[in-house]
Short mmCIF file of C-alpha atoms in Angstrom, two decimals:
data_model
loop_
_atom_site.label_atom_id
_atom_site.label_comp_id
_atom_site.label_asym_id
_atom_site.label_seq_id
_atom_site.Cartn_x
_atom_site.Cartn_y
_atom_site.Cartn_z
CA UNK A 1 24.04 -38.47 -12.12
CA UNK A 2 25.80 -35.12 -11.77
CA UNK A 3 26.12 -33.62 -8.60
CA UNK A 4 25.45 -29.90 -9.29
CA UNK A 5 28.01 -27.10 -9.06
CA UNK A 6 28.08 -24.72 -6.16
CA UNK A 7 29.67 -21.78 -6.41
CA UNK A 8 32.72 -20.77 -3.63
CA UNK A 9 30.65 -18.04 -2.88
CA UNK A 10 27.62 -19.60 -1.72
CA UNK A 11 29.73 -22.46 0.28
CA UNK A 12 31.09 -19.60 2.20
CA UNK A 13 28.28 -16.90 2.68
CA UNK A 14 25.33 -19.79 2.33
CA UNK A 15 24.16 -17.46 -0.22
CA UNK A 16 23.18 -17.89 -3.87
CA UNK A 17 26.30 -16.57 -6.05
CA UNK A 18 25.21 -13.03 -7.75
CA UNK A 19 23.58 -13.33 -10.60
CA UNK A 20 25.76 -11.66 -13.80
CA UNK A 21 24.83 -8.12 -14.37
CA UNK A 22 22.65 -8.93 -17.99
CA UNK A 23 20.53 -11.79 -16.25
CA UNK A 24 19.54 -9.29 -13.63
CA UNK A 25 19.11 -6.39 -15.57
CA UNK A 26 16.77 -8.48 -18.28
CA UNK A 27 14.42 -9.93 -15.01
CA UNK A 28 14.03 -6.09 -13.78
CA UNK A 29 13.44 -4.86 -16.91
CA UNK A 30 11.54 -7.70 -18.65
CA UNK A 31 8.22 -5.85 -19.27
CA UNK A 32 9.76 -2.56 -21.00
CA UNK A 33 11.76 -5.56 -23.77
CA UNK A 34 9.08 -7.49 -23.89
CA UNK A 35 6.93 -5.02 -24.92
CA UNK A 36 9.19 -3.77 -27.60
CA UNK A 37 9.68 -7.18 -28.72
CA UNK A 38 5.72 -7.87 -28.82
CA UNK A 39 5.79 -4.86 -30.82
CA UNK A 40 8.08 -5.84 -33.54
CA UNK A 41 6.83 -9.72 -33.49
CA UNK A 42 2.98 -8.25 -33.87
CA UNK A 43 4.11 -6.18 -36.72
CA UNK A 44 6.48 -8.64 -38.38
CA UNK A 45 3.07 -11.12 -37.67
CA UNK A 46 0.47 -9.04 -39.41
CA UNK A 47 2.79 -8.27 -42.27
CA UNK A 48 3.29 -11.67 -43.50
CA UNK A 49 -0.42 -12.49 -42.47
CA UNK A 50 -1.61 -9.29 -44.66
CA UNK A 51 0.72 -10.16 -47.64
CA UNK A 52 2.69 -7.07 -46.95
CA UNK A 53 0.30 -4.44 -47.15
CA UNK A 54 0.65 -3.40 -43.09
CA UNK A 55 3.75 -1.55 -43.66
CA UNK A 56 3.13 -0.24 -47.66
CA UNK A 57 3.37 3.68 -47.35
CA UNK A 58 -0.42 4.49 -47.66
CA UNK A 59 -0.92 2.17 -44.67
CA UNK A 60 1.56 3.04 -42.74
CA UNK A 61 0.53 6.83 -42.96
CA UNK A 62 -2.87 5.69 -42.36
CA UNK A 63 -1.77 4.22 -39.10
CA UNK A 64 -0.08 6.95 -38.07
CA UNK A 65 -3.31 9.28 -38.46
CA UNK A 66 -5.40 6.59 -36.59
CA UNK A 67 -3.22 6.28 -33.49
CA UNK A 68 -2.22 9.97 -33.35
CA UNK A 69 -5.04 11.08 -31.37
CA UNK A 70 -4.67 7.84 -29.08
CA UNK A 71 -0.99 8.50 -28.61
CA UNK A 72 -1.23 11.74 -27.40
CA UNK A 73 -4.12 10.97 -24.90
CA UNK A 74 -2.03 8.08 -23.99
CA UNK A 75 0.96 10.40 -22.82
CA UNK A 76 -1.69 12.54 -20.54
CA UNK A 77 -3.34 9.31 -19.14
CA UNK A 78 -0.44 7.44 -17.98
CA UNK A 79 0.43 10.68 -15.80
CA UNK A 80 -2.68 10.33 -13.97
CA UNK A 81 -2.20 6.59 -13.94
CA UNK A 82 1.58 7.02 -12.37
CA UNK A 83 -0.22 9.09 -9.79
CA UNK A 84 -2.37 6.60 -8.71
CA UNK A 85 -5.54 7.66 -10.22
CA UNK A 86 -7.85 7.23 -13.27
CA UNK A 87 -10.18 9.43 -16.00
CA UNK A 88 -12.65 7.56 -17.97
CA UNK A 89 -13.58 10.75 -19.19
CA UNK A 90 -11.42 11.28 -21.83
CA UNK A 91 -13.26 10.07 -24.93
CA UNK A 92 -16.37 12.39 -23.99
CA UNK A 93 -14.02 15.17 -23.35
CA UNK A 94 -12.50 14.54 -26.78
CA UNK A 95 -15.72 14.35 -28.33
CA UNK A 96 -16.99 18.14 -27.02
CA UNK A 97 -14.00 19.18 -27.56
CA UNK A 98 -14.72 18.59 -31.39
CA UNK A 99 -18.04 19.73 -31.32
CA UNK A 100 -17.14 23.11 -29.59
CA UNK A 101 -14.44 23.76 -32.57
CA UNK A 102 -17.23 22.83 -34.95
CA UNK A 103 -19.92 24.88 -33.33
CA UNK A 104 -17.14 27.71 -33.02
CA UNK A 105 -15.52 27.43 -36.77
CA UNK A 106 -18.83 26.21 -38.74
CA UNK A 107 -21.63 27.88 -36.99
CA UNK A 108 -20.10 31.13 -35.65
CA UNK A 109 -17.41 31.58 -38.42
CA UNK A 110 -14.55 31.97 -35.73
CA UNK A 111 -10.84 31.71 -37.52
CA UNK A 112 -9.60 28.34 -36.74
CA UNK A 113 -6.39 29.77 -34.37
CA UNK A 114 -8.50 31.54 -31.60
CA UNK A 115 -10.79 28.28 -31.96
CA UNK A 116 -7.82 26.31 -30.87
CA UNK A 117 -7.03 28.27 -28.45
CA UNK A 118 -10.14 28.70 -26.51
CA UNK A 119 -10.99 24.50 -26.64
CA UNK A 120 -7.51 24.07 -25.07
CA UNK A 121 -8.13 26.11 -22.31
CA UNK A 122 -11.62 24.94 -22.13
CA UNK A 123 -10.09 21.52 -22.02
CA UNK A 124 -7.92 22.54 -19.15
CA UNK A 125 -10.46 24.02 -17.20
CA UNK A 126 -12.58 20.57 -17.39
CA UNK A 127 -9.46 18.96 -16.37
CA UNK A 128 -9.22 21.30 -13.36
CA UNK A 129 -13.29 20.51 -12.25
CA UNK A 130 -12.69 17.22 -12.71
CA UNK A 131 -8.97 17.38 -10.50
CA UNK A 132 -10.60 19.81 -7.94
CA UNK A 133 -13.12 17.21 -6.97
CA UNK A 134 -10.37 14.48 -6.87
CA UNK A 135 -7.72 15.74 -5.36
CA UNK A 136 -9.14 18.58 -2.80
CA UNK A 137 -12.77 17.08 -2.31
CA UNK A 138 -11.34 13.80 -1.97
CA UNK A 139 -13.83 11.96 -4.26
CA UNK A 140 -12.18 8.83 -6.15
CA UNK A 141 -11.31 9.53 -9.54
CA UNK A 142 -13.41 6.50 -10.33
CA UNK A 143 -16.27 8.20 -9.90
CA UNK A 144 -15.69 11.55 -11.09
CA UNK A 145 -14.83 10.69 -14.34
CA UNK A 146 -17.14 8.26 -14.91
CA UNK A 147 -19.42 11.34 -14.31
CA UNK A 148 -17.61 13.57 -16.41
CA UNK A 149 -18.29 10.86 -19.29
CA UNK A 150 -21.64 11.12 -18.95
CA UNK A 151 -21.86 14.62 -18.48
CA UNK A 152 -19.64 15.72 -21.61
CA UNK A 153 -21.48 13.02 -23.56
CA UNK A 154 -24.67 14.69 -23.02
CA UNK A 155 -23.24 17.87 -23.81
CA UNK A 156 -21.95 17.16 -27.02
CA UNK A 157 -25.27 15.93 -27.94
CA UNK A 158 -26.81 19.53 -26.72
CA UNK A 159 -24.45 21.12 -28.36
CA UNK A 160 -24.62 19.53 -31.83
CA UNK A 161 -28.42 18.95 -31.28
CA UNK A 162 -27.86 15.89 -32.54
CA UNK A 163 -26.58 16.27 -35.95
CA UNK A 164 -22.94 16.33 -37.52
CA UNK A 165 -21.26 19.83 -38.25
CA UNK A 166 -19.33 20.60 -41.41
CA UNK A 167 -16.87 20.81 -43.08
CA UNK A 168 -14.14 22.84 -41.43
CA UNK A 169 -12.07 25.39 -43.12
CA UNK A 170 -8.55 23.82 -45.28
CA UNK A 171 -6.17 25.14 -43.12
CA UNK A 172 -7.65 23.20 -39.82
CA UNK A 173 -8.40 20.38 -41.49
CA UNK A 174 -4.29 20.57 -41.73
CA UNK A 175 -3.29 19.76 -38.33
CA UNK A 176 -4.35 16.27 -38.89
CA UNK A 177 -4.49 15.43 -42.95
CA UNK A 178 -1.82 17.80 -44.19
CA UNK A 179 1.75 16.88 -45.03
CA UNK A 180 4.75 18.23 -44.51
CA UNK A 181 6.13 20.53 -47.62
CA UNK A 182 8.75 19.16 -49.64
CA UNK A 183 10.43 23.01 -50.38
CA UNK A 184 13.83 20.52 -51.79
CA UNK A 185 11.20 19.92 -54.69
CA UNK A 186 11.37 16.11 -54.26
CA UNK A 187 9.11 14.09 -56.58
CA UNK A 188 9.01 10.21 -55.61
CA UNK A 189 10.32 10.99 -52.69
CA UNK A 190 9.76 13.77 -50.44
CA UNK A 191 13.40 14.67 -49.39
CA UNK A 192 12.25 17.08 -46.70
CA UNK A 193 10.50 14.76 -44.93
CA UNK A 194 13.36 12.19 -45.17
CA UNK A 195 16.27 14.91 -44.37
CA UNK A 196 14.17 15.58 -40.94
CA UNK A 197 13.77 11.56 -40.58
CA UNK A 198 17.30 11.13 -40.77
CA UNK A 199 17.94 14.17 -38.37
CA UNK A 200 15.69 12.91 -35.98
CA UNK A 201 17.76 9.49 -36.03
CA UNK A 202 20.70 10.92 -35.36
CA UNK A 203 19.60 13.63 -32.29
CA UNK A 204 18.02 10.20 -31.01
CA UNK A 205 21.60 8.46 -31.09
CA UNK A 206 23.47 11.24 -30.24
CA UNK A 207 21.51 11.88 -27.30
CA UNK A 208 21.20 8.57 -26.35
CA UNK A 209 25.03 8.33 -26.10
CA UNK A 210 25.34 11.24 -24.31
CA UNK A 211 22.92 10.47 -21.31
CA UNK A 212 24.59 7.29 -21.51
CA UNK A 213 27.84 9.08 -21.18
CA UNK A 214 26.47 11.26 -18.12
CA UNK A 215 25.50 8.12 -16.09
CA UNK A 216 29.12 6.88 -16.23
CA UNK A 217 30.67 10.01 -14.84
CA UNK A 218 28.37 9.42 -11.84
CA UNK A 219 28.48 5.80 -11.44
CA UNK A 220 24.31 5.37 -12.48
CA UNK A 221 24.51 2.87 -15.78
CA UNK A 222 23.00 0.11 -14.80
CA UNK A 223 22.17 -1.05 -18.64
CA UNK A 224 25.07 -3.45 -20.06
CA UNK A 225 26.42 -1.95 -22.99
CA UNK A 226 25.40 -4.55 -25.22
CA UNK A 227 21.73 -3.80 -24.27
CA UNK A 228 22.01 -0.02 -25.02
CA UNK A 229 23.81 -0.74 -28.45
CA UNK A 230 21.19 -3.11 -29.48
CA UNK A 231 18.26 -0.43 -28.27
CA UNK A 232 19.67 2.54 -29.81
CA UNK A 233 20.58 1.00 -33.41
CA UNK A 234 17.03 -0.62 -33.16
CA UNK A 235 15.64 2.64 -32.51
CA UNK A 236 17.53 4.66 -35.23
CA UNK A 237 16.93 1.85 -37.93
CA UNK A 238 13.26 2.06 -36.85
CA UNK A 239 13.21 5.94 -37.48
CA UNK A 240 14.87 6.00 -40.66
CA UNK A 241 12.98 2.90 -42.40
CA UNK A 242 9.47 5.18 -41.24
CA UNK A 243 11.16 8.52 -42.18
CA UNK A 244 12.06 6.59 -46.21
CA UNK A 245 8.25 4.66 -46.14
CA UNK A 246 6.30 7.88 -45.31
CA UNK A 247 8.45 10.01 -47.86
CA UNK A 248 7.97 7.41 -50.45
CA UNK A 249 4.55 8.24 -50.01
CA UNK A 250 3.31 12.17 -49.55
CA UNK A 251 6.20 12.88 -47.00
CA UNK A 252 5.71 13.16 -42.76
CA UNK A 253 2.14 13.92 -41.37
CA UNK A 254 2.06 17.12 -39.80
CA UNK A 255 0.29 14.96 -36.84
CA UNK A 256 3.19 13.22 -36.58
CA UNK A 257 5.67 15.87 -35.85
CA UNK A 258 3.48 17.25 -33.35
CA UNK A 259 2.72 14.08 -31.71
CA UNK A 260 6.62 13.39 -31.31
CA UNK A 261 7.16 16.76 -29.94
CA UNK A 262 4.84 15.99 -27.33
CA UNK A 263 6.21 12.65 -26.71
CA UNK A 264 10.24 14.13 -26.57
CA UNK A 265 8.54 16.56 -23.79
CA UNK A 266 6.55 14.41 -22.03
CA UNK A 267 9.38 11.91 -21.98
CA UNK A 268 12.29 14.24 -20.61
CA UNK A 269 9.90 16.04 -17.94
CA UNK A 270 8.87 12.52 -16.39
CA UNK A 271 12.58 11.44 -16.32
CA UNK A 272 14.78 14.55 -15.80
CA UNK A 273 12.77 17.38 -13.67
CA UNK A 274 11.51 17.54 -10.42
CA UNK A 275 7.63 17.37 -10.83
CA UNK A 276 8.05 14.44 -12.83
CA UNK A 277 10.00 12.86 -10.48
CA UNK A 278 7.21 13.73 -7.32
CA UNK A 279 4.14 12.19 -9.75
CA UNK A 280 6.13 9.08 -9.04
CA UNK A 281 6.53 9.47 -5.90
CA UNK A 282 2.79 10.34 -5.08
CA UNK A 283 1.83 7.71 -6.49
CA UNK A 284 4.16 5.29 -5.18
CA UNK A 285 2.73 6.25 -1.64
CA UNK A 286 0.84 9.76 -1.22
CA UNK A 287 1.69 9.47 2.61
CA UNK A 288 5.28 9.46 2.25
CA UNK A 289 5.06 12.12 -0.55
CA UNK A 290 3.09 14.17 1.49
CA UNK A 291 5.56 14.19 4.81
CA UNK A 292 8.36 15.08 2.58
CA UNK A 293 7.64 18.08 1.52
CA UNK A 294 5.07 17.44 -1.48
CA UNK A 295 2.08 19.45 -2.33
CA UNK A 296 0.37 16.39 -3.19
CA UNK A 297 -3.24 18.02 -3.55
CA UNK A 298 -1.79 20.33 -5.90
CA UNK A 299 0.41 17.60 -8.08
CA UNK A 300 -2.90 14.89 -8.49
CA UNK A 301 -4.56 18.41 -9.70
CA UNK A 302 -2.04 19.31 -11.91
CA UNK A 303 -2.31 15.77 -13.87
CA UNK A 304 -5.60 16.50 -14.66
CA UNK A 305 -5.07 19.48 -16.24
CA UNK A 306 -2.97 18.09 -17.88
CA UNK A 307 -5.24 15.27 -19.50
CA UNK A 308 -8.12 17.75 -20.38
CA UNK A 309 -5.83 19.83 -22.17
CA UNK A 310 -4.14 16.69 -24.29
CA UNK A 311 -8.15 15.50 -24.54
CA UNK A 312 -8.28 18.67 -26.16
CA UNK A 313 -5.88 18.30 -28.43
CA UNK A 314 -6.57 15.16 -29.23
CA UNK A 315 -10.65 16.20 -30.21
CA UNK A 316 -8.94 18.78 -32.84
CA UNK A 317 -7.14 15.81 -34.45
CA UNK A 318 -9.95 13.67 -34.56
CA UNK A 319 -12.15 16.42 -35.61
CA UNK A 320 -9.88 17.63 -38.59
CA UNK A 321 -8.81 13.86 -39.43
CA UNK A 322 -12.82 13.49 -40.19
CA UNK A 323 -13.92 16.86 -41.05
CA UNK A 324 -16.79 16.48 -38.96
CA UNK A 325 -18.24 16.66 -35.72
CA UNK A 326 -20.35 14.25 -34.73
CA UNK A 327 -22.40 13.38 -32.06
CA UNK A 328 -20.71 10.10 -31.30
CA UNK A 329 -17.10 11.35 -31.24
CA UNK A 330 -14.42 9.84 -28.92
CA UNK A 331 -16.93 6.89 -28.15
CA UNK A 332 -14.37 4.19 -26.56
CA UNK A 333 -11.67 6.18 -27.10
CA UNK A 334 -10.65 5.80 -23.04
CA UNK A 335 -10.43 2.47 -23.05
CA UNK A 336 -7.94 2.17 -25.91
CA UNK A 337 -6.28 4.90 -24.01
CA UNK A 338 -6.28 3.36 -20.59
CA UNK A 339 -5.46 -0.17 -22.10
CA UNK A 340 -2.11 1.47 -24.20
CA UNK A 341 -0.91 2.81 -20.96
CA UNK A 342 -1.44 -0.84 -18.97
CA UNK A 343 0.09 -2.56 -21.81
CA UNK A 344 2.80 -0.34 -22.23
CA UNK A 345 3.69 -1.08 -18.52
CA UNK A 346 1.59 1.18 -16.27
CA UNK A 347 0.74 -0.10 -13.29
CA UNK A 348 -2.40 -0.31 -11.68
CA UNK A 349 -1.40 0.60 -8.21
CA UNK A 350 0.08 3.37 -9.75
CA UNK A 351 3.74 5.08 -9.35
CA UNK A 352 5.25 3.12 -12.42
CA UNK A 353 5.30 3.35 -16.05
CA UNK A 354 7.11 4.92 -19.05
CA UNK A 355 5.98 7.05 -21.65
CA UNK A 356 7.84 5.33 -24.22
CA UNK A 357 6.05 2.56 -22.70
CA UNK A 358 2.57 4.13 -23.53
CA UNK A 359 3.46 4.78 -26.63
CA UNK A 360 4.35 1.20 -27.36
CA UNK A 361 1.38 0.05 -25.66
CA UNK A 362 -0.64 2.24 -28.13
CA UNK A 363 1.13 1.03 -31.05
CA UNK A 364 0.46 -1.85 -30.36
CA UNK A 365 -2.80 -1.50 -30.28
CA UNK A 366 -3.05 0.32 -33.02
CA UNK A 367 -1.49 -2.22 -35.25
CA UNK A 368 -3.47 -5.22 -34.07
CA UNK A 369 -7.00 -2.41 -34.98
CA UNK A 370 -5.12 -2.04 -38.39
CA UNK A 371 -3.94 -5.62 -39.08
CA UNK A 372 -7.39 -7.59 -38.18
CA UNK A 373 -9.13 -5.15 -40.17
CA UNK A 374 -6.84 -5.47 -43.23
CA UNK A 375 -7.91 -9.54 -42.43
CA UNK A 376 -11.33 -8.82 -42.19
CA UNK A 377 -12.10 -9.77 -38.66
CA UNK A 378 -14.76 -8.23 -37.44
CA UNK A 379 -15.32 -5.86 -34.45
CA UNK A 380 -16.93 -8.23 -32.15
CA UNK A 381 -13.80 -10.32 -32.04
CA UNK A 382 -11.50 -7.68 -32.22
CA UNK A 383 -13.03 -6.39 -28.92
CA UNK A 384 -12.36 -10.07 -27.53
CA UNK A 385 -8.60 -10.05 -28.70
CA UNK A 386 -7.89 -6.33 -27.63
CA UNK A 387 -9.75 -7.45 -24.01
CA UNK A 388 -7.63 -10.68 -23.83
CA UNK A 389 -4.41 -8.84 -24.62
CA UNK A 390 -5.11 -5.34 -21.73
CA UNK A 391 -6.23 -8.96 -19.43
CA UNK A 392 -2.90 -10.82 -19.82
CA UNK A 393 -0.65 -7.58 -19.77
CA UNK A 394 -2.29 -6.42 -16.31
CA UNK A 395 -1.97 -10.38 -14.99
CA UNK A 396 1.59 -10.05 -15.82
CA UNK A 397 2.04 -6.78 -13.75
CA UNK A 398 0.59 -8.50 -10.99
CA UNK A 399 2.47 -11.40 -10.91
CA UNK A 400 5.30 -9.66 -11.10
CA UNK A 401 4.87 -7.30 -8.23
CA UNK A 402 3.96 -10.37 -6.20
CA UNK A 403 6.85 -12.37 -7.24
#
């Protein structure tokens, strides 16, 4: 038998010989490709198990319009998440949200813009009750959004008195069904929507190589360059093959734009400015936040707001999307939430995760919701599957981090 080889370098220093930069790279950032991969390999899955109709235009818009709502809760969530805390109270807080636009709009004959306008800020001022008690009172977020649920579930019912409210005017019902205009006069295919698909593709890779380029001047890149290549053509092909299947169809949601807006945002303020940067850090470890100079009370606050405004938003989507308020609005809709931002690489313990990450996380689940329906699985074991999956995605986090 062989004997095996030993490298000069650990004869000398009785150390193992480095690993070579790709190996290492791939182990410390194994969860972000997997999850991309799982992504792609659930899709590719579902479309040959669905005889193609996952990614046929009408579905594909359909998905988008499902997930929107999850998506942008998702980017609000995995900020409290990062700082080490939780809010179950999302779904309920969507749900009044909806009913308060419906009581405003239907019953009172408000114009939908002020109505916006006044359930955001009402939004961010439940987010603020909710972050006062958690971050100055000191009572676990555990609990105070688990009473929020139950407190803006009973309020929604109070406030609908039990019945749905309908139908909101055309121009809300918009932000969530409506298209975006083809003024290039486009017939089979909306050449609007594709022009701004194929602009989008190229900001992404032009700004990709940029930052890429930044990191070099200062010695940062740790990605090998066949890694970034591979990313950033995946991620351009990905955005132009959407962009050409939506416009085949009646062009790009208006959800859609806004929900990338928000995710560009949310992406670059978690990466590139300071506050973003200090989330992390709190919750990494609050203590050592704290004695350097962070306002810690004040950040874990901030996050909240944050959610209950997004919550917010996210109850006008699903409000317009249906054209109806109803008393059982946003039921569930925390745990997909909470289970996009674990699977999308949020950990428990708090101080890591991505939003791209999140976003992934909700895709996915959004695409296994869309694909076992299209098989005709029913909802009692698609709550086992979705389970199984959030399960073995948080096992894997904890393995890791004891590894």
């Amino acid at each position: 038998m062989a004997e095996p080889i030993v490298s000069d370098q650990a004869i000398v220093t009785g150390t193992p010989a480095k690993q070579p930069l790709h190996v290492g790279f791939l182990k410390n950032n194994l969860r972000d490709y997997g999850m991309l991969i799982s992504l792609v390999v659930i899709m590719a899955l579902f479309q040959v198990l669905t005889e193609g109709t996952l990614l046929r235009p009408l579905n594909l818009t359909n998905l988008v319009l499902q997930n929107s709502y999850i998506v942008i809760m998702a980017l609000g969530m995995l900020l409290v998440i990062v700082g080490g805390h939780i809010d179950l109270s999302v779904g309920s807080v969507c749900g009044f949200v909806g009913a308060l636009a419906a009581v405003l709009m239907v019953s009172l004959g408000w114009h939908w813009i002020p109505t916006i306008g006044v359930c955001l800020v009402t939004g961010g001022l439940i987010g603020a009750a909710q972050g006062w008690f958690v971050a100055y009172a000191k009572i676990p977020s555990f609990i105070v959004t688990l009473a929020g649920m139950l407190v803006f579930k009973g309020l929604s019912l109070a406030l609908l008195q039990g019945q749905s409210i309908g139908p909101f005017p055309v121009e809300f019902q918009r932000l969530s069904s409506g298209f975006i205009p083809d003024v290039l006069g486009g017939t089979d295919l909306r050449t609007t929507s594709l022009l701004i698909g194929l602009g989008a593709a190229a900001a992404f890779g032009y700004f990709s190589l940029r930052g890429r380029a930044q990191q070099a001047r200062h010695g940062l890149v740790d990605e090998p360059l066949a890694f970034f290549l591979g990313k950033t053509i995946a991620f351009v092909a990905a955005i132009v093959f959407l962009a050409w299947l939506l416009s085949s169809y009646k062009g790009l949601p208006n959800v859609l734009i806004v929900m990338s807006v928000l995710i560009v945002a949310y992406d670059f303020a978690t990466r590139r400015t300071t506050i973003g940067r200090r989330i992390y850090a709190l919750g990494g470890n609050e203590k050592a936040a704290r004695l350097s100079g962070i306002r810690t009370e004040r950040l874990a606050f901030l996050t909240f707001v944050n959610m209950g405004m997004l919550a917010a938003l996210a109850g006008l989507v699903f409000a317009a999307r249906l054209n109806t308020a109803t008393p059982k609005a946003g039921l569930g809709f925390e745990l997909d939430v909470i289970a996009a931002c674990f699977i999308g690489g949020a950990s428990a313990s708090g101080g890591v995760g991505k939003v791209m990450g999140a976003v992934i996380g909700a895709f996915v689940m959004g695409v296994m919701n869309n694909g076992m329906s299209i098989l005709g699985i029913g909802i009692d074991y698609q709550q086992v599957i979705k389970g199984m999956v959030l399960l073995a995605a948080v096992f894997v986090d904890v393995y890791n981090k004891n590894k």
